[in-house]
Coordinates of C-alpha atoms and ligand atoms in Angstrom, one line a residue:
X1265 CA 46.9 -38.2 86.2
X1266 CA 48.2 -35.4 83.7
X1267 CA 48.0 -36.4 80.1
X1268 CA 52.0 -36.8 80.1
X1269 CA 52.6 -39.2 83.1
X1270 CA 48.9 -41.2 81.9
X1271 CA 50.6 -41.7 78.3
X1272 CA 54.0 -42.3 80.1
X1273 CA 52.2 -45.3 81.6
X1274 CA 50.3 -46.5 78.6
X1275 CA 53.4 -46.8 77.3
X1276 CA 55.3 -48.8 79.4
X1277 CA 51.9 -51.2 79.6
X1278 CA 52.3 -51.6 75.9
X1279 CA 55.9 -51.7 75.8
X1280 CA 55.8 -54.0 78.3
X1281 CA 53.7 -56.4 75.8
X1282 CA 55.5 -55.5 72.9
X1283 CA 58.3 -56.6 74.3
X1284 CA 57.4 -60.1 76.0
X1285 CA 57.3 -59.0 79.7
X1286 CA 53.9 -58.8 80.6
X1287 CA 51.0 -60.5 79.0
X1288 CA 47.5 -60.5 79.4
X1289 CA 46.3 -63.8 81.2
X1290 CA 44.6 -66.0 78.6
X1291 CA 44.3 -63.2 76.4
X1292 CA 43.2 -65.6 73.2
X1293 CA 39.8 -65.7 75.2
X1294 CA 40.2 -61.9 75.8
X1295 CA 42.0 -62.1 78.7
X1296 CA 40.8 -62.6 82.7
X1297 CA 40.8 -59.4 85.0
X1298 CA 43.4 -58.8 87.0
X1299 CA 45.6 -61.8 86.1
X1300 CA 48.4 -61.5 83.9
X1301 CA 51.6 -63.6 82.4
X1302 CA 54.9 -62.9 82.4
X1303 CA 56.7 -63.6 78.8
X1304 CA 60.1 -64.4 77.8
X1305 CA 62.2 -61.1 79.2
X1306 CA 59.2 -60.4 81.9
X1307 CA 60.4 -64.3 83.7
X1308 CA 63.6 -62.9 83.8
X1309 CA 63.7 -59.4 84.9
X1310 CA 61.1 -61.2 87.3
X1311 CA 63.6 -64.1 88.8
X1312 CA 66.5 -61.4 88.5
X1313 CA 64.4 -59.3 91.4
X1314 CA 63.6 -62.2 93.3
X1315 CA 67.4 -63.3 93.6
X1316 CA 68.3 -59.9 94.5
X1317 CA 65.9 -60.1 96.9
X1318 CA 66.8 -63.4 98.4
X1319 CA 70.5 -62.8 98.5
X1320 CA 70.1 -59.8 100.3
X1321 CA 67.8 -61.1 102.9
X1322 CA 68.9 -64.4 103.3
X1323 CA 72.7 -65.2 101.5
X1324 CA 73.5 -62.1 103.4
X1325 CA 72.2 -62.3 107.0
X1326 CA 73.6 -65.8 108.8
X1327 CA 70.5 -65.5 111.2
X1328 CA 68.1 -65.3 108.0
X1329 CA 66.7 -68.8 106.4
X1330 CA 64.2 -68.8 103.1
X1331 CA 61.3 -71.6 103.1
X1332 CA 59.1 -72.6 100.5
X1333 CA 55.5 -73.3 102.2
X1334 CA 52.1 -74.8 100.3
X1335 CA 50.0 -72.3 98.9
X1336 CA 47.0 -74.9 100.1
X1337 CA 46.9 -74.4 103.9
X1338 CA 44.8 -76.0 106.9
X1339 CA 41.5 -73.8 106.8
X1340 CA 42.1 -73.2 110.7
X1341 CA 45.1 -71.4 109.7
X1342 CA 42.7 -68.3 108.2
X1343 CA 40.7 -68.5 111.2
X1344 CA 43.9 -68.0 113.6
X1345 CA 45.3 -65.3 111.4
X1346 CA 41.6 -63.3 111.7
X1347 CA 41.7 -63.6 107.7
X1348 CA 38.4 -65.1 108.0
X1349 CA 36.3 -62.3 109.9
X1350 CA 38.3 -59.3 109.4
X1351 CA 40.3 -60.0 105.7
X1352 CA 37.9 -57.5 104.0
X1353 CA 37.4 -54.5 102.0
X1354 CA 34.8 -51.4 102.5
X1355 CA 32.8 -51.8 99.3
X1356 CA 30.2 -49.6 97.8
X1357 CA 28.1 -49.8 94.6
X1358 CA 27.1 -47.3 92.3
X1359 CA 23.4 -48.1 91.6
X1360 CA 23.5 -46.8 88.4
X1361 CA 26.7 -48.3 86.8
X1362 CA 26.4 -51.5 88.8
X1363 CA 30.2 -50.8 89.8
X1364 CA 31.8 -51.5 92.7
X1365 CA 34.7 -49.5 94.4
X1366 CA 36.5 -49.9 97.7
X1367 CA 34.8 -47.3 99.8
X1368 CA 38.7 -46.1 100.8
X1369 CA 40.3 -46.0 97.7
X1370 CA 37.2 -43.7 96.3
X1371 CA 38.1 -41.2 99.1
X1372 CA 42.1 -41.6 98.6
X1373 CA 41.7 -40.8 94.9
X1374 CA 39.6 -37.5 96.3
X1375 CA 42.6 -36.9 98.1
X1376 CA 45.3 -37.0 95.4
X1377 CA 43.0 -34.7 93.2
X1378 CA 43.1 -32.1 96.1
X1379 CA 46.7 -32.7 96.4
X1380 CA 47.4 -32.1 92.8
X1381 CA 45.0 -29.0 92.9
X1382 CA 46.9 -27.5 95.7
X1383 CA 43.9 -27.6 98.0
X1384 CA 46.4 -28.8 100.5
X1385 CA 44.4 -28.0 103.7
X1386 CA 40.7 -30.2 102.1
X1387 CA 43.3 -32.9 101.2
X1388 CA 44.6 -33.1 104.9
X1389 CA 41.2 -32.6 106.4
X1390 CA 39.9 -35.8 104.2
X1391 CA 42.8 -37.5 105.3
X1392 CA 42.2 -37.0 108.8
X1393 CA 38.5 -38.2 108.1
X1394 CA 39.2 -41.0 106.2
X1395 CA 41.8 -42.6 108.7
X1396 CA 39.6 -42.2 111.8
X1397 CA 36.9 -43.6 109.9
X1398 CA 38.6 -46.7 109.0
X1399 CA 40.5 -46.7 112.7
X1400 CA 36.8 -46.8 114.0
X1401 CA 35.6 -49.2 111.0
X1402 CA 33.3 -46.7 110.6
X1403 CA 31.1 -47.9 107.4
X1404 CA 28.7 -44.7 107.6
X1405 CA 31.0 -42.0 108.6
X1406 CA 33.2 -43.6 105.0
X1407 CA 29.7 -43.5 102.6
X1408 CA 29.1 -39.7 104.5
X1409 CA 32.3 -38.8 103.2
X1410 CA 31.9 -39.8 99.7
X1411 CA 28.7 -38.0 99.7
X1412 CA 30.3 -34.8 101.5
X1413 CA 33.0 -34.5 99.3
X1414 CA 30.8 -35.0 95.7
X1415 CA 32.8 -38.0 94.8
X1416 CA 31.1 -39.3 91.5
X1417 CA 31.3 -43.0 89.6
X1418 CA 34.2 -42.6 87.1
X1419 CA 31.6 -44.6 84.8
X1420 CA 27.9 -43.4 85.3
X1421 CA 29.2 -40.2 86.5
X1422 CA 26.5 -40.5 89.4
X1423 CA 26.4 -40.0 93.0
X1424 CA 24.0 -42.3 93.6
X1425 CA 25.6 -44.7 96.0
X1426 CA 24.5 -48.0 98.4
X1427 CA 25.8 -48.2 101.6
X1428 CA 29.1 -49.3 102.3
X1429 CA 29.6 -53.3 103.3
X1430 CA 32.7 -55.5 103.8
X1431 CA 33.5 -57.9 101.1
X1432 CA 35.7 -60.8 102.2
X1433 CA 38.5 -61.1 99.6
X1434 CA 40.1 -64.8 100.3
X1435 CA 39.4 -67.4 97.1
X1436 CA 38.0 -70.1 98.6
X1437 CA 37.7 -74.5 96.8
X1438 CA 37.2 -77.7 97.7
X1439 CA 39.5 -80.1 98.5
X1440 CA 38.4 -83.7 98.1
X1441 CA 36.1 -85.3 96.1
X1442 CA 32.8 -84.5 98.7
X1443 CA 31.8 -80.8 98.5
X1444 CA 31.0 -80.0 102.4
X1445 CA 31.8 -77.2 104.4
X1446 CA 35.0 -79.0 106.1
X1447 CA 36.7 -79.5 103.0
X1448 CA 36.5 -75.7 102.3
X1449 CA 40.2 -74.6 102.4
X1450 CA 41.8 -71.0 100.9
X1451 CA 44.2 -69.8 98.8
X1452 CA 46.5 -67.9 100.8
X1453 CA 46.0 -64.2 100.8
X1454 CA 49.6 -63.7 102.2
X1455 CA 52.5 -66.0 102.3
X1456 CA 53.8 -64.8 105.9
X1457 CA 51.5 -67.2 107.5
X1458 CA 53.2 -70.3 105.7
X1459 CA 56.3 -68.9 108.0
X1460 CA 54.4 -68.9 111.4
X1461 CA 53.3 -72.5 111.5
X1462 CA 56.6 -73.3 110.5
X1463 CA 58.3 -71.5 112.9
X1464 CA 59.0 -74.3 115.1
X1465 CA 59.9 -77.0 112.6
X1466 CA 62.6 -74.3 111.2
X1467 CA 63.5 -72.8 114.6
X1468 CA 64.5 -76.8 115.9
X1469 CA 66.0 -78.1 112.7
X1470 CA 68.3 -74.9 112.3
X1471 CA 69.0 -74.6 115.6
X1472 CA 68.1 -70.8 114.9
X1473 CA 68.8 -68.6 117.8
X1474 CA 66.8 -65.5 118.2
X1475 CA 66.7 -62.9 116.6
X1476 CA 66.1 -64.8 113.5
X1477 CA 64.3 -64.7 110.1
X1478 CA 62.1 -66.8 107.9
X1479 CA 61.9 -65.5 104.3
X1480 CA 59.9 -67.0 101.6
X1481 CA 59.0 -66.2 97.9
X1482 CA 55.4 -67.2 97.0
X1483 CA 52.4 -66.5 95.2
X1484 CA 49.4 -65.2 96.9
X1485 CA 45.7 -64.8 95.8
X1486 CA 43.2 -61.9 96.6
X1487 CA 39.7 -61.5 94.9
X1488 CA 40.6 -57.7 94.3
X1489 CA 37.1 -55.9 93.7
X1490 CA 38.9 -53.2 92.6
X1491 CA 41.3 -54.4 89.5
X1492 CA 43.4 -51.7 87.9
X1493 CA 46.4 -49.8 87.0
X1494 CA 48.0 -53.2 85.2
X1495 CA 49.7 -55.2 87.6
X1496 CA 49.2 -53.1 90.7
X1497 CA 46.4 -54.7 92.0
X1498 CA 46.3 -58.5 90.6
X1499 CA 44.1 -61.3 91.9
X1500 CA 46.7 -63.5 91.3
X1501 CA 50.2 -62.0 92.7
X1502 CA 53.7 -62.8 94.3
X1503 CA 54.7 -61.6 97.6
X1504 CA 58.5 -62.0 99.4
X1505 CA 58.1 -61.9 103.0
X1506 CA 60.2 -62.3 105.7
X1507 CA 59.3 -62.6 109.1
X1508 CA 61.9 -61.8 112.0
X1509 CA 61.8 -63.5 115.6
X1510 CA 62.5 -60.9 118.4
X1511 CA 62.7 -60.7 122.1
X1512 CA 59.8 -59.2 123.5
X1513 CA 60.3 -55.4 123.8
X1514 CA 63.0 -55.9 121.5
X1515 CA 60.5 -55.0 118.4
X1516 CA 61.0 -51.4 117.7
X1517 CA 64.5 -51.5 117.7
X1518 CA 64.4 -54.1 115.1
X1519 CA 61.5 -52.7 113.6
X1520 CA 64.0 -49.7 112.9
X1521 CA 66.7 -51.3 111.6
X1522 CA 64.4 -53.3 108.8
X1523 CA 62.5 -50.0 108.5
X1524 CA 66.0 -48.1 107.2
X1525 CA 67.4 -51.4 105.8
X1526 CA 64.4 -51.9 103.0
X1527 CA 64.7 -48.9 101.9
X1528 CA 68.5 -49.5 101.3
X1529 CA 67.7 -52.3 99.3
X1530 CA 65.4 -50.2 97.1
X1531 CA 67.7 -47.7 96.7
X1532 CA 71.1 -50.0 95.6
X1533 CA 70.2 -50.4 92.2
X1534 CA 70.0 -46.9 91.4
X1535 CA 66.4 -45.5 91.8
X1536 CA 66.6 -42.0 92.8
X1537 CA 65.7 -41.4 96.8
X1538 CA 63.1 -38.7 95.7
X1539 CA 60.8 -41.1 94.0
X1540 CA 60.4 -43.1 97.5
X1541 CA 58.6 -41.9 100.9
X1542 CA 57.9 -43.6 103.7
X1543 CA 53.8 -43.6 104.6
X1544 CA 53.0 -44.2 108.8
X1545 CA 50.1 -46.0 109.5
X1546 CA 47.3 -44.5 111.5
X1547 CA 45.0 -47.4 111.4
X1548 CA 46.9 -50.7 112.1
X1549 CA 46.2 -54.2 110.8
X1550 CA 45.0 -56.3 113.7
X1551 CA 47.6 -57.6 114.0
X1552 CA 50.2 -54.6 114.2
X1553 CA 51.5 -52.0 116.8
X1554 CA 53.1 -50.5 114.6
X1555 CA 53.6 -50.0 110.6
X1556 CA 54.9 -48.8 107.6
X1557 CA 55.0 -48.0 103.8
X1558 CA 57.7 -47.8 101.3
X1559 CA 56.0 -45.8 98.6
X1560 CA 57.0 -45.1 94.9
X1561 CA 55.9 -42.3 93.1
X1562 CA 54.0 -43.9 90.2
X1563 CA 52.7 -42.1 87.2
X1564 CA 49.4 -42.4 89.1
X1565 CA 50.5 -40.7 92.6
X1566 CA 52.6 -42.7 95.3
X1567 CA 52.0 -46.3 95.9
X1568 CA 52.6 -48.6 98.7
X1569 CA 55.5 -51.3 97.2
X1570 CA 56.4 -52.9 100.7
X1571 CA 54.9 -53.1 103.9
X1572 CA 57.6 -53.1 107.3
X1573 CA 55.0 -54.7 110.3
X1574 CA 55.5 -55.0 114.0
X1575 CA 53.1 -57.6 114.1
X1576 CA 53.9 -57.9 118.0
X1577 CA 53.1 -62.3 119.1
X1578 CA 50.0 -62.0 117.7
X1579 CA 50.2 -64.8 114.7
X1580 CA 52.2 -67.2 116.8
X1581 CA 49.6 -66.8 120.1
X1582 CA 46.8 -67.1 117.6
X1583 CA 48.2 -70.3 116.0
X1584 CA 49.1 -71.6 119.5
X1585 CA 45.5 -71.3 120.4
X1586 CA 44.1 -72.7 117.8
X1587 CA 46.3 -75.8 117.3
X1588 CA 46.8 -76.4 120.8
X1589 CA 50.5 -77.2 120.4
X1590 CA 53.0 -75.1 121.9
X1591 CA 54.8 -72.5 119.8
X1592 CA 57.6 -70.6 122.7
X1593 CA 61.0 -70.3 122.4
X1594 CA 63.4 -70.9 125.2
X1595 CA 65.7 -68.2 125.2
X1596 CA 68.8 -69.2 126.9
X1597 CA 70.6 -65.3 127.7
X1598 CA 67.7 -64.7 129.8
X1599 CA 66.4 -67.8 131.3
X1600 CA 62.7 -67.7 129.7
X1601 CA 60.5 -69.2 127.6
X1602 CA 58.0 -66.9 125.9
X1603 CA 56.1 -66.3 122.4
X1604 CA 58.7 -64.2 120.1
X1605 CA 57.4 -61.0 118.7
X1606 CA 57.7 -60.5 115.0
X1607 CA 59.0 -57.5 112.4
X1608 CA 57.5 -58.4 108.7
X1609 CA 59.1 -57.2 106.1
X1610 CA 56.7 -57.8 103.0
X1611 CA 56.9 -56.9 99.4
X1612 CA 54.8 -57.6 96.5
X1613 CA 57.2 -58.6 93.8
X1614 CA 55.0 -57.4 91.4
X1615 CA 54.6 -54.0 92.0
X1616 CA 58.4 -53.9 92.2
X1617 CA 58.6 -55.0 88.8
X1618 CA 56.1 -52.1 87.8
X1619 CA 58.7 -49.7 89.7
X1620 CA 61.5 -51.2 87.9
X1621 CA 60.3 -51.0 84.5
X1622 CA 58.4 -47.3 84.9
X1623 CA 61.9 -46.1 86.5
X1624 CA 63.8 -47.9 83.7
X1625 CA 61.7 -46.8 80.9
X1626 CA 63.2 -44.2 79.0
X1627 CA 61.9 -42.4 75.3
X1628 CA 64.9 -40.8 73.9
X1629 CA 65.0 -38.5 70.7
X1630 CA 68.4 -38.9 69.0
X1631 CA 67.2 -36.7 65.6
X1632 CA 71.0 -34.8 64.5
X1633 CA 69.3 -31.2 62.1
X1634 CA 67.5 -33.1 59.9
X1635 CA 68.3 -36.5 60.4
X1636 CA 65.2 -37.6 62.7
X1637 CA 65.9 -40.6 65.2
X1638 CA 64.4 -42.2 68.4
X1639 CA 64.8 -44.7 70.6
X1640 CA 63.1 -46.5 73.3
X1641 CA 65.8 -47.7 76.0
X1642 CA 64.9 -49.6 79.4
X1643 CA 67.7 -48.5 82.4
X1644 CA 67.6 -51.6 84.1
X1645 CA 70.3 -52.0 86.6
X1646 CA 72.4 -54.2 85.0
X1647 CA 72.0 -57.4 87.5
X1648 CA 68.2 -57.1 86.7
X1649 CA 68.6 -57.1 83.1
X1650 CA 67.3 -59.7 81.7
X1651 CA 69.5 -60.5 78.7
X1652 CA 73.3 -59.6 79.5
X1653 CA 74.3 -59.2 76.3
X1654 CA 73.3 -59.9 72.5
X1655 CA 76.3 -61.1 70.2
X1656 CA 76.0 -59.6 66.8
X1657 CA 77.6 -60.9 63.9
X1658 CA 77.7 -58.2 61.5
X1659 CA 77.2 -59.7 58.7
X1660 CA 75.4 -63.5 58.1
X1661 CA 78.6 -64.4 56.3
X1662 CA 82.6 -65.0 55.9
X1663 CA 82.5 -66.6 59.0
X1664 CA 81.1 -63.8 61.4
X1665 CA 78.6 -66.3 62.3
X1666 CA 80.8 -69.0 63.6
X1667 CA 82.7 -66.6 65.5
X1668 CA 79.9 -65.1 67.1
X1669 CA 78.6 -68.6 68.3
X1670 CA 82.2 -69.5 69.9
X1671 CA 82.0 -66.4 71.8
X1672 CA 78.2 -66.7 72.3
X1673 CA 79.0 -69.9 73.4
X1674 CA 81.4 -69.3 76.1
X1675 CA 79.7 -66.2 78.2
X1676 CA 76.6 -68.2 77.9
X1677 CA 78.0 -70.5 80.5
X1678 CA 77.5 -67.2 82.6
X1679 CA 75.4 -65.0 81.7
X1680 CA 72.0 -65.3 79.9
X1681 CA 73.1 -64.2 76.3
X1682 CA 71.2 -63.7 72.9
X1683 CA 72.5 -64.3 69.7
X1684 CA 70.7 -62.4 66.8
X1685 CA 72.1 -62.1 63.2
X1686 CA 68.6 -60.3 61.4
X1687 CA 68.3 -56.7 60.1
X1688 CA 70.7 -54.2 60.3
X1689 CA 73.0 -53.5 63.8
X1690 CA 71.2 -50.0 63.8
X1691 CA 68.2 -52.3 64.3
X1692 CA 69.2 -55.1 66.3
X1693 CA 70.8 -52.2 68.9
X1694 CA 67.7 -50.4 68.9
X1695 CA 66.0 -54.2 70.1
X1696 CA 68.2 -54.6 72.5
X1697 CA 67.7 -51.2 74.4
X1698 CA 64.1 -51.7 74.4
X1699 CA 64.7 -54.8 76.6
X1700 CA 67.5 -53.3 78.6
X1701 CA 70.9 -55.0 77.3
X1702 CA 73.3 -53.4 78.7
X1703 CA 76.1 -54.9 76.1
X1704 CA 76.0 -55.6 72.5
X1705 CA 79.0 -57.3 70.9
X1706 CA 79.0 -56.5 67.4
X1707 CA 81.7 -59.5 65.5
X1708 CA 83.0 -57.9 62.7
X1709 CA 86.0 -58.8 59.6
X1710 CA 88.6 -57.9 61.8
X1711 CA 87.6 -59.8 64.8
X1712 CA 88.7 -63.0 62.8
X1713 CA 92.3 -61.0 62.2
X1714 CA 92.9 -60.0 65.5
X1715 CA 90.4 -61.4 68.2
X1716 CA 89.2 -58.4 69.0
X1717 CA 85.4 -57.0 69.1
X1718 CA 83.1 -53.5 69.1
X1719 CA 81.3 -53.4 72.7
X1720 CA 78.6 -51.2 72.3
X1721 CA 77.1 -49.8 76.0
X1722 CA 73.5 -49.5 75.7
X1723 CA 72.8 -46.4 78.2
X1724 CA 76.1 -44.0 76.5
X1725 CA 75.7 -45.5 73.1
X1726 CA 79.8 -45.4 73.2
X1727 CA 81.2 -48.5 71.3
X1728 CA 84.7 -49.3 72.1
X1729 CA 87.1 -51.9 70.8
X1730 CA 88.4 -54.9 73.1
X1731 CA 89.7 -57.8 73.2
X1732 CA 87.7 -61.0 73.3
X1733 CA 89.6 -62.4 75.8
X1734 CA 88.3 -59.4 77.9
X1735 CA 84.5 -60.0 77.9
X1736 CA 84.7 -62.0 80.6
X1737 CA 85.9 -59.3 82.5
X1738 CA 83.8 -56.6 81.1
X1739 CA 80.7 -58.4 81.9
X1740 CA 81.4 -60.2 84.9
X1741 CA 82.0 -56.7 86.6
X1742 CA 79.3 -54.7 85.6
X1743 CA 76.9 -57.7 86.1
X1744 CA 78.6 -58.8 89.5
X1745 CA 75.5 -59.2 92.2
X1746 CA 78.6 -58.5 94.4
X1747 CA 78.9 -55.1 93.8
X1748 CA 75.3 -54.6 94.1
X1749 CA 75.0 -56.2 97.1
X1750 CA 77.9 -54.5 98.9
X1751 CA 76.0 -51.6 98.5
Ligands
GAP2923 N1 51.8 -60.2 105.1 C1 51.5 -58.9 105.1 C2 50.8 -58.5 103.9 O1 50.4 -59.3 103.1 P1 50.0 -56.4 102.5 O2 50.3 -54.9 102.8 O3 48.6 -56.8 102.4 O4 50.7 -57.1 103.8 C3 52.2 -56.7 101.2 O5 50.8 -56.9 101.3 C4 52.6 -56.3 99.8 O6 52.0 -57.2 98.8 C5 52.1 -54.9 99.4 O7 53.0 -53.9 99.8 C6 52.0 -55.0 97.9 O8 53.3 -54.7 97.3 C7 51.7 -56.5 97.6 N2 50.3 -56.6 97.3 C8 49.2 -56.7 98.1 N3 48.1 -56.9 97.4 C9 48.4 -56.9 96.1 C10 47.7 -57.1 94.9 N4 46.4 -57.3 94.9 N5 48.4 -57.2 93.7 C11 49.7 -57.0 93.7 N6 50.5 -56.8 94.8 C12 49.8 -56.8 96.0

């Protein structure tokens, strides 16, 4: 990471803390790796993403339903899934610095450096390397390339390394009062199976015809060995998946059309196309015949965000085993009765709110000759903003203060508003930019003769005059989820 892009990122971490989006987990009792809390403004640039989310997958496709499954599943579920023996990580140790690092991620970092050093051709070779040896789960050729390429501990600075082992990463408690190995059950590492053994109950209730969907918002839990870069990589995270029912042979078509239509969705609210890629698979989950990447270009390289899967009738014949109850679908057109095949589409809600922030995050000096002045200013689409618009009275007097409240009072019906009448407007402005407002309504003497106000836009700066009766309007438009969902 270059010393720009590395304090671009501190930044946005701090800022992000500063102003009460992301906090520390616990962090009276210094905090708990990997686990954070999301404040006051974090909640709601959080919920804005998931309705945007959900609107789009499910308000806007009639053959799309959302569920809301138990985190707490039947333990057999993990066994179907192959989360039990194969939901692992290549891990090696540095024997000096008693750290751990995924074997993979070791090599992938090797990879960016060559990338950045414009050793294109070592960077491509590694690659090549590193994907067969993970195809062929290939523990020895992985710790051969660590030592064949020098890689050293970031901490001990060492290359004395252990072998490379698998570390399952499912949490695993008891339920019940009697600690034996039946009541060992797991918190789920993805949501998507709390779609599969539901696909029956849903399919029959909502008469759903296929192709169909089952979307769902939920948290998911990982024993990350590796915990870094903020909320990248939590242990503790939410995922919104949605799983699509097709005709066999059928997948790749539809695996096309979600491939093309995620990265739509990514692109609506206004992120530039060149900070996205999409990254093939060479080695496939398990359960896959055929995946993707959507990738953001974060200040430390280009990151998976969402994960497109063929994951072919793998989950459903695996839960049909193991159960023993029948999970087929009778499809009507064609006379049969067969497992579905599925297209994930899954996203890690957290890591989008990382893109959103880093994209919306903005350090703007506004010095005129001598006159020195800055501000910090988050770009948040305005639907993911979360406060619409702050109501400034300009003074705490004359009654600017009741004004502002009957105003206040009315959008809040609508939109999430704040009301602030502390410190100067220069300073309340400045507030609101650094939490993305994208309107502040300064109440002034002359709004008590005429009813009118000064709308101040927080990405131009440019304040014009309107009429009160006209906020409604004003807002409503800019903050419509329509027009970001025509898109
Ligand atoms: N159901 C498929 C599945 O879970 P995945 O690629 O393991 O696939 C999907 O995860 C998405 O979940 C990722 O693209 C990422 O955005 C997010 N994700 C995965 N592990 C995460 C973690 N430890 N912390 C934050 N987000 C994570």
């Amino acid at each position: 990471m270059s010393k720009s892009t590395d304090e671009l990122f501190k930044n946005v971490i701090s800022h992000a803390k500063e102003y009460g989006f992301v906090f520390p987990s616990s962090e009276i009792y210094d905090g708990l790796s990997a686990v954070y809390d999301y404040g006051q403004n974090g909640s709601e640039l959080k919920n804005n993403i998931k309705t945007y989310w959900w609107k789009s997958m499910v308000q806007l496709h009639e053959n799309i339903v959302g569920i809301d499954a138990a985190i707490f599943m039947h333990p057999k579920t993990w066994k179907a899934s192959g989360h039990v023996d194969g939901f692992s990580d290549p891990m090696i140790d540095n024997k000096d610095s008693k750290k751990r690092y995924r074997a993979d991620q070791l090599l992938e970092d090797k990879i960016a450096r060559y990338e950045k050093d414009g050793k294109k051709e070592k960077a491509d070779a590694l690659q090549t390397n590193l994907d067969d040896a993970l195809k062929a789960d290939n523990l020895v050729a992985l710790r051969d390339l660590i030592i064949e390429h020098e890689i050293v501990c970031p901490v001990s600075g060492t290359r004395n390394w252990t072998d490379v082992r698998q570390f399952n990463l499912m949490f695993s408690t008891q339920m019940g009062a009697i600690a034996d190995d039946a009541d060992q059950i797991y918190l789920r590492p993805e949501t998507a199976q709390g779609i599969f053994v539901n696909f029956l109950n849903v399919q029959k209730t909502g008469r759903m015809k296929i192709p169909f969907g089952i979307a769902q918002i939920g948290k998911a839990f990982r024993n990350e060995v590796i915990a870094r870069q903020f909320i990248m990589r939590m242990r503790e995270f939410e995922q919104m998946e949605m799983q699509f029912f097709v005709r066999p042979g059928e997948e790749m078509k539809w695996y096309a059309y979600w491939k093309e239509a995620r990265l739509k969705w990514h692109l609506a609210v206004g992120t530039p196309a060149e900070k996205y890629r999409y990254h093939d698979h060479t080695k496939l989950a398990h359960y896959a015949n055929a995946a993707v990447d959507i990738e953001f270009e974060f200040p430390f390289g280009f990151k998976e965000v969402e994960g497109i899967h063929s994951r072919t009738d793998f989950d459903l014949s695996q839960h049909q085993e193991l159960s023993g109850k029948k999970l087929q679908y009778f499809d009507s057109e064609i006379n049969q009765n067969y497992i579905p095949y599925v297209i994930e589409t899954s996203i890690g809600l957290d890591r989008m709110f990382l893109l959103t922030m880093i994209n919306a995050y903005e350090e703007q000096d506004l010095s005129e000759g001598d006159k020195k002045d800055s501000r910090v200013v988050l770009k948040l689409h305005p639907c993911l903003a979360p406060v619409k618009a702050a109501i400034l009275p300009l003074t705490k007097k004359d009654g600017l203060p009741e004004k502002a409240r009957e105003i206040m009072n009315r959008l809040k019906l609508d939109h999430n508003i704040i009301y602030e009448e502390k410190d100067s407007i220069g300073k309340r402005y400045r507030r609101q930019d650094a939490i993305g407002t994208p309107f502040c309504i300064t109440v002034d003497h002359q709004s008590l003769e005429d009813n009118t106000v000064t709308i101040r836009h927080r990405d131009s700066m440019l304040q014009e005059r309107v009429a009160i009766d006209q906020l409604d309007k004003i807002i409503g438009e800019l903050v419509s989820w329509k027009n970001l969902l025509a898109k």
